[in-house]
Amino acid sequence: MVFCPNCGAENADSAKFCKQCGHALSANRPIKDNYVSTGIDPSARANDNNFSSQVSNNSNSKSDNKNLIIICLTIVICAILIAGALVMFSNNNANGNDGTDILSDSASLNGSQVNDDNSVETQTQASSLEILGGSFSTGSSASDKTYCTVYVGSEHAGEKVKISVLYSNDGYALNQGKIVSKTVSSDGYVKVASANPLDYYPDDAYITLYDNDGNIVDTQEVYLSTSSGKQTF
């Protein structure tokens, strides 16, 4: 059996012309020889373009798929690079800014203030209220009042404070140690006298200093000699 090279119709081996289209079959060959020589499926029509078109389409389809894969990979890589750049930019803004945060932290540690133009203005912090020293004075007899003068510093001049001084002798209290309100003098002193004579010279005085709101800011115990005159601490 041979196929017509013109229309692909099947014909007997002995046929000289195609029974369908009349094409001369003088060069007809057996099916196997025809397939091996031409590479064309014997069942395919010799003049049918579908076969060659199918081969061409398959080749084009593979090429298009390859190009599509390359394009998709390129888009993914670009998206990853852009996302990484955005993350780095965001971290830099959060951590660094323009150095203002670092300047602000440094200024705060040094008691300074950063202005809008990033200039640093040094601020003087008010010192805490505390007992820095002082003295006690007693009269010529135990029946006189005892005076206590406490130095807190001239920077507190004019401030309102409260103070109590509890006197004792040989472990016995000589007064009630009442809290009284005072104003710090211009030279930084707080002066307070015992409400009444103490009857005995005190050998111990316990000072409690309060702010104007009644919060204890400092205390100090002073041991005294049981005699008249001025004693400093």
Coordinates of N, CA and C in Angstrom, one line a residue:
M1 N 0.9 -1.2 0.0 CA 0.0 0.0 0.0 C 0.9 1.2 0.0
V2 N 0.5 2.2 -0.8 CA 1.2 3.4 -0.9 C 0.2 4.6 -0.8
F3 N 0.8 5.7 -0.4 CA -0.1 6.9 -0.3 C 0.3 7.9 -1.4
C4 N -0.8 8.5 -1.9 CA -0.6 9.5 -2.9 C 0.2 10.7 -2.3
P5 N 1.3 11.1 -3.0 CA 2.0 12.3 -2.5 C 1.3 13.6 -2.7
N6 N 0.2 13.6 -3.4 CA -0.6 14.8 -3.7 C -1.7 15.0 -2.7
C7 N -2.5 13.9 -2.5 CA -3.7 14.0 -1.7 C -3.6 13.1 -0.5
G8 N -2.6 12.2 -0.4 CA -2.5 11.3 0.7 C -3.4 10.1 0.7
A9 N -4.2 9.9 -0.3 CA -5.1 8.8 -0.4 C -4.4 7.5 -0.5
E10 N -5.0 6.4 0.1 CA -4.4 5.1 0.0 C -4.6 4.5 -1.3
N11 N -3.6 3.9 -1.8 CA -3.6 3.2 -3.1 C -2.9 1.9 -3.1
A12 N -3.3 1.0 -3.9 CA -2.6 -0.3 -4.0 C -1.2 -0.2 -4.5
D13 N -0.4 -1.1 -4.1 CA 1.0 -1.1 -4.5 C 1.2 -1.1 -6.0
S14 N 0.3 -1.7 -6.7 CA 0.4 -1.8 -8.1 C -0.2 -0.6 -8.9
A15 N -0.9 0.3 -8.2 CA -1.6 1.4 -8.8 C -0.6 2.4 -9.4
K16 N -0.8 2.8 -10.6 CA 0.1 3.8 -11.3 C -0.5 5.2 -11.1
F17 N -1.7 5.4 -10.9 CA -2.3 6.7 -10.7 C -3.2 6.6 -9.4
C18 N -3.3 7.8 -8.8 CA -4.1 7.9 -7.5 C -5.6 7.7 -7.9
K19 N -6.2 6.8 -7.1 CA -7.6 6.6 -7.4 C -8.5 7.8 -7.1
Q20 N -8.0 8.7 -6.3 CA -8.8 9.9 -5.8 C -8.5 11.1 -6.6
C21 N -7.3 11.4 -6.8 CA -6.9 12.7 -7.5 C -6.3 12.5 -8.9
G22 N -5.9 11.2 -9.2 CA -5.4 10.9 -10.5 C -3.9 11.2 -10.7
H23 N -3.3 11.6 -9.6 CA -1.8 11.9 -9.6 C -1.0 10.7 -9.9
A24 N 0.0 10.9 -10.7 CA 0.9 9.7 -11.1 C 1.6 9.1 -9.9
L25 N 1.6 7.8 -9.8 CA 2.2 7.1 -8.7 C 3.4 6.3 -9.1
S26 N 4.0 6.8 -10.2 CA 5.2 6.1 -10.7 C 6.3 5.9 -9.7
A27 N 6.4 6.9 -8.8 CA 7.5 6.8 -7.8 C 7.0 6.4 -6.4
N28 N 5.8 5.6 -6.5 CA 5.2 5.2 -5.2 C 6.2 4.2 -4.5
R29 N 6.2 4.2 -3.2 CA 7.0 3.3 -2.4 C 6.1 2.7 -1.3
P30 N 6.5 1.6 -0.8 CA 5.8 1.1 0.3 C 5.6 2.0 1.5
I31 N 4.7 1.8 2.4 CA 4.4 2.7 3.5 C 5.6 2.9 4.3
K32 N 6.3 1.8 4.7 CA 7.5 2.0 5.6 C 8.6 2.8 4.9
D33 N 8.8 2.5 3.6 CA 9.9 3.2 2.9 C 9.5 4.7 2.8
N34 N 8.2 5.0 2.5 CA 7.8 6.4 2.4 C 8.0 7.1 3.7
Y35 N 7.7 6.5 4.8 CA 7.8 7.2 6.1 C 9.2 7.4 6.5
V36 N 10.1 6.4 6.2 CA 11.5 6.5 6.6 C 12.2 7.6 5.7
S37 N 11.8 7.6 4.4 CA 12.4 8.6 3.5 C 12.0 10.0 3.8
T38 N 10.7 10.2 4.0 CA 10.2 11.6 4.1 C 10.0 12.1 5.5
G39 N 9.8 11.2 6.5 CA 9.6 11.5 7.9 C 8.2 12.0 8.1
I40 N 7.3 11.7 7.1 CA 5.9 12.1 7.2 C 5.0 11.0 7.5
D41 N 4.2 11.2 8.5 CA 3.2 10.1 8.9 C 2.5 9.7 7.7
P42 N 2.4 8.4 7.4 CA 1.7 7.9 6.2 C 0.2 8.2 6.2
S43 N -0.3 8.4 7.4 CA -1.8 8.7 7.5 C -2.1 10.2 7.2
A44 N -1.0 11.0 7.2 CA -1.2 12.4 7.0 C -1.3 12.7 5.5
R45 N -2.1 13.7 5.1 CA -2.3 14.0 3.7 C -1.1 14.8 3.2
A46 N -0.6 14.4 2.0 CA 0.6 15.0 1.5 C 0.5 16.5 1.3
N47 N -0.7 16.9 0.9 CA -0.9 18.4 0.7 C -1.6 19.1 1.8
D48 N -1.7 18.4 3.0 CA -2.4 19.0 4.2 C -1.4 19.8 5.0
N49 N -1.7 21.1 5.1 CA -0.8 22.0 5.8 C -0.9 21.9 7.4
N50 N -1.9 21.2 7.8 CA -2.2 21.1 9.3 C -1.0 20.6 10.0
F51 N -0.3 19.6 9.4 CA 0.8 18.9 10.1 C 1.9 19.9 10.3
S52 N 2.3 20.5 9.2 CA 3.4 21.5 9.4 C 3.1 22.7 10.3
S53 N 1.8 23.0 10.2 CA 1.3 24.2 11.1 C 1.4 23.8 12.5
Q54 N 1.0 22.5 12.8 CA 1.0 22.0 14.2 C 2.4 22.0 14.7
V55 N 3.3 21.5 13.9 CA 4.7 21.5 14.4 C 5.2 22.9 14.7
S56 N 4.9 23.9 13.7 CA 5.3 25.3 13.9 C 4.7 25.9 15.1
N57 N 3.4 25.6 15.3 CA 2.7 26.2 16.5 C 3.2 25.7 17.8
N58 N 3.6 24.4 17.8 CA 4.1 23.8 19.1 C 5.4 24.5 19.4
S59 N 6.3 24.7 18.3 CA 7.5 25.4 18.5 C 7.3 26.8 19.0
N60 N 6.4 27.5 18.4 CA 6.1 28.9 18.8 C 5.6 29.0 20.2
S61 N 4.7 28.0 20.6 CA 4.1 28.0 21.9 C 5.2 27.8 23.0
K62 N 6.2 26.9 22.7 CA 7.2 26.7 23.7 C 8.1 27.9 23.8
S63 N 8.3 28.6 22.7 CA 9.1 29.9 22.8 C 8.4 30.9 23.6
D64 N 7.0 31.0 23.3 CA 6.3 32.0 24.0 C 6.2 31.7 25.5
N65 N 6.1 30.5 25.9 CA 6.1 30.1 27.3 C 7.4 30.5 28.0
K66 N 8.5 30.2 27.3 CA 9.8 30.5 27.8 C 10.0 32.0 28.1
N67 N 9.5 32.8 27.1 CA 9.6 34.3 27.2 C 8.7 34.8 28.4
L68 N 7.5 34.1 28.6 CA 6.6 34.5 29.6 C 7.3 34.3 31.0
I69 N 7.9 33.1 31.1 CA 8.6 32.8 32.4 C 9.7 33.8 32.7
I70 N 10.5 34.1 31.7 CA 11.6 35.1 31.9 C 11.0 36.5 32.4
I71 N 9.9 36.9 31.7 CA 9.3 38.2 32.1 C 8.8 38.1 33.6
C72 N 8.1 37.0 33.9 CA 7.6 36.9 35.3 C 8.7 36.9 36.3
L73 N 9.8 36.2 36.0 CA 11.0 36.2 37.0 C 11.6 37.6 37.1
T74 N 11.6 38.3 36.0 CA 12.2 39.7 36.1 C 11.3 40.6 36.9
I75 N 10.0 40.5 36.8 CA 9.1 41.3 37.6 C 9.2 41.0 39.1
V76 N 9.3 39.7 39.4 CA 9.4 39.3 40.8 C 10.7 39.8 41.4
I77 N 11.8 39.7 40.7 CA 13.1 40.2 41.2 C 13.1 41.7 41.4
C78 N 12.5 42.4 40.5 CA 12.3 43.9 40.6 C 11.5 44.2 41.9
A79 N 10.4 43.5 42.1 CA 9.6 43.8 43.2 C 10.3 43.5 44.5
I80 N 11.1 42.5 44.6 CA 11.9 42.2 45.8 C 12.9 43.3 46.1
L81 N 13.6 43.8 45.0 CA 14.6 44.8 45.2 C 13.9 46.1 45.7
I82 N 12.8 46.5 45.1 CA 12.1 47.7 45.5 C 11.6 47.6 47.0
A83 N 11.1 46.4 47.3 CA 10.6 46.2 48.7 C 11.8 46.4 49.7
G84 N 13.0 45.8 49.4 CA 14.1 45.9 50.2 C 14.6 47.3 50.4
A85 N 14.6 48.1 49.3 CA 15.0 49.5 49.4 C 14.1 50.3 50.2
L86 N 12.8 50.0 50.2 CA 11.8 50.7 51.0 C 12.0 50.4 52.5
V87 N 12.3 49.1 52.8 CA 12.5 48.7 54.2 C 13.7 49.4 54.7
M88 N 14.8 49.5 54.0 CA 16.0 50.1 54.4 C 15.8 51.6 54.6
F89 N 15.1 52.2 53.7 CA 14.8 53.7 53.9 C 14.0 54.0 55.1
S90 N 13.0 53.1 55.4 CA 12.1 53.3 56.5 C 12.9 53.1 57.8
N91 N 13.8 52.1 57.9 CA 14.6 51.9 59.1 C 15.6 53.1 59.3
N92 N 16.1 53.6 58.3 CA 17.0 54.8 58.4 C 16.3 56.0 59.0
N93 N 15.1 56.2 58.6 CA 14.3 57.3 59.1 C 13.9 57.1 60.5
A94 N 13.6 55.8 60.9 CA 13.2 55.5 62.3 C 14.3 55.6 63.2
N95 N 15.5 55.2 62.8 CA 16.7 55.2 63.7 C 17.5 56.4 63.8
G96 N 17.7 57.0 62.6 CA 18.6 58.1 62.5 C 18.0 59.5 62.5
N97 N 16.9 59.7 61.8 CA 16.4 61.0 61.4 C 17.5 61.8 60.9
D98 N 17.7 63.1 61.4 CA 18.8 63.9 61.0 C 19.7 64.2 62.1
G99 N 19.7 63.3 63.1 CA 20.6 63.5 64.3 C 20.0 64.3 65.4
T100 N 18.7 64.7 65.2 CA 18.1 65.6 66.2 C 17.8 64.8 67.5
D101 N 17.4 63.5 67.3 CA 17.1 62.7 68.5 C 18.3 62.5 69.4
I102 N 19.5 62.2 68.7 CA 20.7 62.0 69.5 C 21.1 63.3 70.2
L103 N 21.0 64.4 69.5 CA 21.3 65.7 70.1 C 20.4 66.0 71.2
S104 N 19.1 65.6 71.1 CA 18.1 65.9 72.2 C 18.5 65.0 73.4
D105 N 18.9 63.7 73.2 CA 19.2 62.9 74.3 C 20.4 63.4 75.0
S106 N 21.4 63.8 74.3 CA 22.6 64.4 74.9 C 22.4 65.6 75.6
A107 N 21.5 66.5 75.1 CA 21.2 67.7 75.8 C 20.4 67.5 77.1
S108 N 19.5 66.5 77.0 CA 18.7 66.2 78.2 C 19.6 65.7 79.4
L109 N 20.7 64.9 79.0 CA 21.6 64.4 80.0 C 22.4 65.5 80.6
N110 N 22.6 66.6 79.9 CA 23.4 67.7 80.4 C 22.5 68.9 80.8
G111 N 21.2 68.7 81.0 CA 20.4 69.7 81.5 C 20.2 70.8 80.5
S112 N 20.2 70.5 79.2 CA 20.1 71.5 78.1 C 18.8 71.3 77.4
Q113 N 18.5 72.2 76.5 CA 17.3 72.1 75.7 C 17.6 72.4 74.2
V114 N 17.1 71.5 73.3 CA 17.3 71.7 71.9 C 16.2 72.5 71.3
N115 N 16.6 73.6 70.7 CA 15.7 74.6 70.1 C 15.2 74.0 68.7
D116 N 14.3 74.7 68.1 CA 13.8 74.3 66.8 C 14.9 74.3 65.7
D117 N 15.9 75.2 65.8 CA 16.9 75.2 64.9 C 18.1 74.3 65.2
N118 N 17.8 73.4 66.2 CA 18.8 72.4 66.7 C 20.0 73.0 67.5
S119 N 19.8 74.3 67.8 CA 20.8 74.9 68.7 C 20.5 74.4 70.2
V120 N 21.5 74.3 71.0 CA 21.4 73.8 72.3 C 21.4 75.0 73.3
E121 N 20.4 75.1 74.1 CA 20.4 76.1 75.2 C 20.5 75.5 76.5
T122 N 21.6 75.8 77.2 CA 21.8 75.2 78.5 C 20.9 75.8 79.6
Q123 N 20.3 74.9 80.4 CA 19.4 75.4 81.4 C 20.0 75.0 82.8
T124 N 19.9 75.9 83.7 CA 20.4 75.7 85.0 C 19.3 75.1 85.9
Q125 N 19.5 73.8 86.3 CA 18.5 73.1 87.1 C 18.5 73.6 88.5
A126 N 17.4 73.8 89.1 CA 17.3 74.2 90.5 C 17.8 73.1 91.4
S127 N 18.7 73.5 92.3 CA 19.3 72.6 93.3 C 18.2 72.1 94.3
S128 N 18.3 70.9 94.7 CA 17.3 70.4 95.7 C 17.5 71.1 97.0
L129 N 16.4 71.2 97.7 CA 16.4 71.8 99.0 C 17.0 70.8 100.1
E130 N 18.0 71.2 100.8 CA 18.6 70.4 101.8 C 19.3 71.2 102.9
I131 N 19.6 70.6 104.0 CA 20.2 71.2 105.1 C 21.7 71.2 104.9
L132 N 22.3 72.4 104.7 CA 23.7 72.5 104.3 C 24.6 72.8 105.6
G133 N 24.0 73.3 106.6 CA 24.7 73.6 107.8 C 23.9 74.5 108.7
G134 N 24.5 75.1 109.7 CA 23.7 76.0 110.6 C 24.3 76.2 112.0
S135 N 23.5 76.6 112.9 CA 24.0 76.9 114.2 C 22.8 76.9 115.2
F136 N 23.2 76.7 116.5 CA 22.3 76.8 117.7 C 22.8 77.9 118.6
S137 N 21.9 78.6 119.2 CA 22.3 79.6 120.2 C 21.4 79.5 121.4
T138 N 22.0 79.5 122.6 CA 21.2 79.4 123.9 C 21.6 80.6 124.7
G139 N 20.6 81.0 125.6 CA 20.9 82.1 126.5 C 21.8 81.8 127.7
S140 N 21.9 82.8 128.5 CA 22.8 82.6 129.7 C 22.3 81.7 130.7
S141 N 21.0 81.3 130.6 CA 20.4 80.4 131.6 C 19.5 79.4 130.8
A142 N 19.2 78.3 131.4 CA 18.3 77.3 130.8 C 16.9 77.8 130.6
S143 N 16.5 78.9 131.2 CA 15.2 79.4 131.1 C 15.0 80.2 129.8
D144 N 16.1 80.5 129.1 CA 16.0 81.2 127.8 C 15.6 80.3 126.7
K145 N 15.0 80.9 125.6 CA 14.7 80.1 124.4 C 16.0 79.7 123.7
T146 N 15.8 78.7 122.9 CA 17.0 78.2 122.1 C 16.6 78.5 120.6
Y147 N 17.6 79.1 119.9 CA 17.4 79.5 118.5 C 18.2 78.6 117.6
C148 N 17.5 78.2 116.5 CA 18.1 77.4 115.5 C 18.2 78.1 114.2
T149 N 19.3 78.1 113.5 CA 19.5 78.7 112.2 C 20.0 77.7 111.3
V150 N 19.2 77.4 110.2 CA 19.6 76.4 109.2 C 19.9 77.0 107.9
Y151 N 21.0 76.6 107.3 CA 21.4 77.2 106.0 C 21.0 76.2 104.9
V152 N 20.2 76.7 103.9 CA 19.8 75.9 102.7 C 20.3 76.4 101.4
G153 N 21.0 77.6 101.4 CA 21.5 78.1 100.2 C 20.7 79.3 99.7
S154 N 21.5 80.4 99.2 CA 20.9 81.6 98.8 C 20.0 81.4 97.5
E155 N 20.2 80.3 96.8 CA 19.4 80.1 95.6 C 17.9 79.8 95.9
H156 N 17.7 79.5 97.2 CA 16.3 79.3 97.7 C 15.7 80.5 98.4
A157 N 16.4 81.6 98.3 CA 15.9 82.8 98.9 C 14.4 83.1 98.5
G158 N 13.6 83.4 99.5 CA 12.2 83.7 99.2 C 11.2 82.5 99.1
E159 N 11.8 81.3 99.1 CA 10.9 80.1 99.1 C 10.2 79.9 100.4
K160 N 9.1 79.3 100.3 CA 8.3 79.0 101.5 C 8.7 77.5 101.9
V161 N 9.0 77.3 103.2 CA 9.4 76.0 103.7 C 8.7 75.8 105.0
K162 N 8.9 74.6 105.6 CA 8.4 74.3 106.9 C 9.5 73.6 107.6
I163 N 9.6 73.7 109.0 CA 10.7 73.2 109.7 C 10.2 72.8 111.1
S164 N 10.8 71.8 111.7 CA 10.6 71.4 113.1 C 11.9 71.1 113.7
V165 N 12.1 71.4 115.0 CA 13.3 71.1 115.7 C 12.9 70.5 117.0
L166 N 13.2 69.2 117.3 CA 12.9 68.5 118.5 C 14.1 68.5 119.4
Y167 N 14.0 69.1 120.5 CA 15.2 69.2 121.5 C 15.0 68.1 122.6
S168 N 16.1 67.6 123.0 CA 16.0 66.6 124.1 C 17.3 66.7 125.0
N169 N 17.2 66.2 126.2 CA 18.3 66.2 127.1 C 18.3 64.9 127.9
D170 N 19.4 64.2 127.7 CA 19.5 62.9 128.4 C 18.4 61.9 128.0
G171 N 18.0 62.0 126.7 CA 16.9 61.1 126.2 C 15.5 61.6 126.5
Y172 N 15.3 62.7 127.1 CA 13.9 63.2 127.4 C 13.7 64.4 126.5
A173 N 12.5 64.4 125.9 CA 12.1 65.5 125.1 C 11.9 66.8 125.9
L174 N 12.4 67.9 125.4 CA 12.3 69.2 126.0 C 11.2 70.1 125.4
N175 N 10.7 69.7 124.2 CA 9.6 70.4 123.6 C 8.8 69.4 122.7
Q176 N 7.8 70.0 122.0 CA 7.0 69.1 121.2 C 7.5 69.0 119.7
G177 N 8.4 69.8 119.3 CA 8.9 69.7 118.0 C 7.8 70.1 116.9
K178 N 7.1 71.1 117.2 CA 6.0 71.5 116.3 C 6.6 72.0 114.9
I179 N 5.8 71.7 113.9 CA 6.1 72.2 112.6 C 5.7 73.6 112.4
V180 N 6.6 74.5 111.9 CA 6.2 75.9 111.7 C 6.6 76.3 110.3
S181 N 5.9 77.2 109.7 CA 6.2 77.7 108.3 C 7.1 78.9 108.4
K182 N 8.1 78.9 107.5 CA 9.1 80.0 107.4 C 9.4 80.3 105.9
T183 N 10.0 81.5 105.7 CA 10.5 81.9 104.4 C 12.0 82.0 104.4
V184 N 12.6 81.4 103.4 CA 14.1 81.5 103.4 C 14.5 82.9 103.2
S185 N 15.5 83.3 104.0 CA 16.0 84.7 104.0 C 16.8 84.9 102.7
S186 N 17.1 86.2 102.4 CA 17.9 86.5 101.2 C 19.3 85.9 101.2
D187 N 19.8 85.7 102.4 CA 21.1 85.0 102.5 C 21.1 83.5 102.6
G188 N 19.9 82.9 102.5 CA 19.7 81.5 102.4 C 19.5 80.8 103.7
Y189 N 19.1 81.5 104.7 CA 18.9 80.9 106.1 C 17.4 80.8 106.4
V190 N 17.2 79.7 107.2 CA 15.8 79.6 107.9 C 16.1 79.7 109.4
K191 N 15.4 80.6 110.0 CA 15.6 80.9 111.4 C 14.4 80.5 112.2
V192 N 14.5 79.8 113.3 CA 13.3 79.4 114.1 C 13.8 79.3 115.6
A193 N 12.9 79.8 116.5 CA 13.2 79.8 117.9 C 12.2 78.8 118.6
S194 N 12.7 78.2 119.7 CA 11.8 77.3 120.4 C 10.6 78.1 120.9
A195 N 9.5 77.4 121.0 CA 8.2 78.1 121.4 C 8.3 78.6 122.8
N196 N 9.0 77.8 123.6 CA 9.1 78.2 125.1 C 10.6 77.9 125.5
P197 N 10.9 78.5 126.7 CA 12.2 78.1 127.3 C 12.2 76.6 127.5
L198 N 13.4 76.0 127.5 CA 13.5 74.5 127.5 C 13.8 74.0 129.0
D199 N 14.0 74.9 129.9 CA 14.3 74.5 131.3 C 15.7 73.8 131.5
Y200 N 16.1 73.1 130.4 CA 17.4 72.4 130.5 C 18.2 72.8 129.2
Y201 N 19.5 72.8 129.2 CA 20.2 72.9 128.0 C 20.1 71.6 127.2
P202 N 19.7 71.7 125.9 CA 19.6 70.4 125.1 C 21.0 69.8 124.8
D203 N 21.0 68.5 124.8 CA 22.2 67.9 124.3 C 22.0 67.2 122.9
D204 N 20.8 67.3 122.4 CA 20.5 66.7 121.1 C 19.4 67.5 120.4
A205 N 19.5 67.8 119.2 CA 18.5 68.4 118.4 C 18.3 67.7 117.1
Y206 N 17.0 67.4 116.8 CA 16.7 66.7 115.5 C 15.9 67.6 114.6
I207 N 16.5 68.0 113.5 CA 15.9 68.9 112.6 C 15.2 68.2 111.4
T208 N 14.0 68.6 111.1 CA 13.3 68.0 109.9 C 12.9 69.2 109.0
L209 N 13.3 69.2 107.8 CA 13.0 70.2 106.8 C 12.0 69.7 105.8
Y210 N 10.9 70.5 105.6 CA 9.9 70.2 104.7 C 9.8 71.3 103.5
D211 N 9.3 70.8 102.4 CA 8.9 71.9 101.4 C 7.6 72.5 101.7
N212 N 7.1 73.4 100.9 CA 5.9 74.2 101.3 C 4.7 73.3 101.3
D213 N 4.8 72.1 100.6 CA 3.7 71.2 100.5 C 3.7 70.2 101.7
G214 N 4.6 70.3 102.6 CA 4.7 69.4 103.7 C 5.5 68.1 103.5
N215 N 6.2 68.0 102.4 CA 7.0 66.8 102.1 C 8.4 66.9 102.7
I216 N 8.8 65.9 103.4 CA 10.1 65.9 104.0 C 11.2 65.9 103.0
V217 N 12.1 66.9 103.0 CA 13.2 67.0 102.0 C 14.5 66.7 102.6
D218 N 14.7 66.8 103.9 CA 16.0 66.5 104.6 C 15.8 66.5 106.1
T219 N 16.7 65.7 106.7 CA 16.7 65.6 108.2 C 18.2 65.6 108.7
Q220 N 18.4 66.1 109.9 CA 19.7 66.1 110.4 C 19.7 66.1 111.9
E221 N 20.5 65.2 112.6 CA 20.6 65.2 114.0 C 21.9 65.9 114.5
V222 N 21.8 66.8 115.4 CA 23.0 67.5 115.9 C 23.1 67.3 117.4
Y223 N 24.3 66.9 117.8 CA 24.6 66.7 119.2 C 25.2 68.0 119.7
L224 N 24.7 68.5 120.9 CA 25.1 69.8 121.5 C 25.8 69.6 122.8
S225 N 26.6 70.5 123.2 CA 27.1 70.5 124.5 C 26.1 71.3 125.4
T226 N 25.9 70.8 126.6 CA 24.9 71.4 127.5 C 25.5 72.7 128.2
S227 N 25.6 73.7 127.3 CA 26.1 75.0 127.8 C 25.5 76.1 127.0
S228 N 25.6 77.4 127.5 CA 25.1 78.5 126.7 C 26.1 78.9 125.6
G229 N 25.6 79.7 124.7 CA 26.4 80.2 123.6 C 26.0 79.7 122.3
K230 N 26.9 79.9 121.3 CA 26.6 79.5 119.9 C 27.4 78.3 119.5
Q231 N 26.7 77.3 118.9 CA 27.3 76.1 118.5 C 26.9 75.8 117.0
T232 N 27.9 75.6 116.2 CA 27.7 75.5 114.7 C 27.7 74.0 114.4
F233 N 27.1 73.7 113.2 CA 27.2 72.3 112.7 C 27.3 72.3 111.2

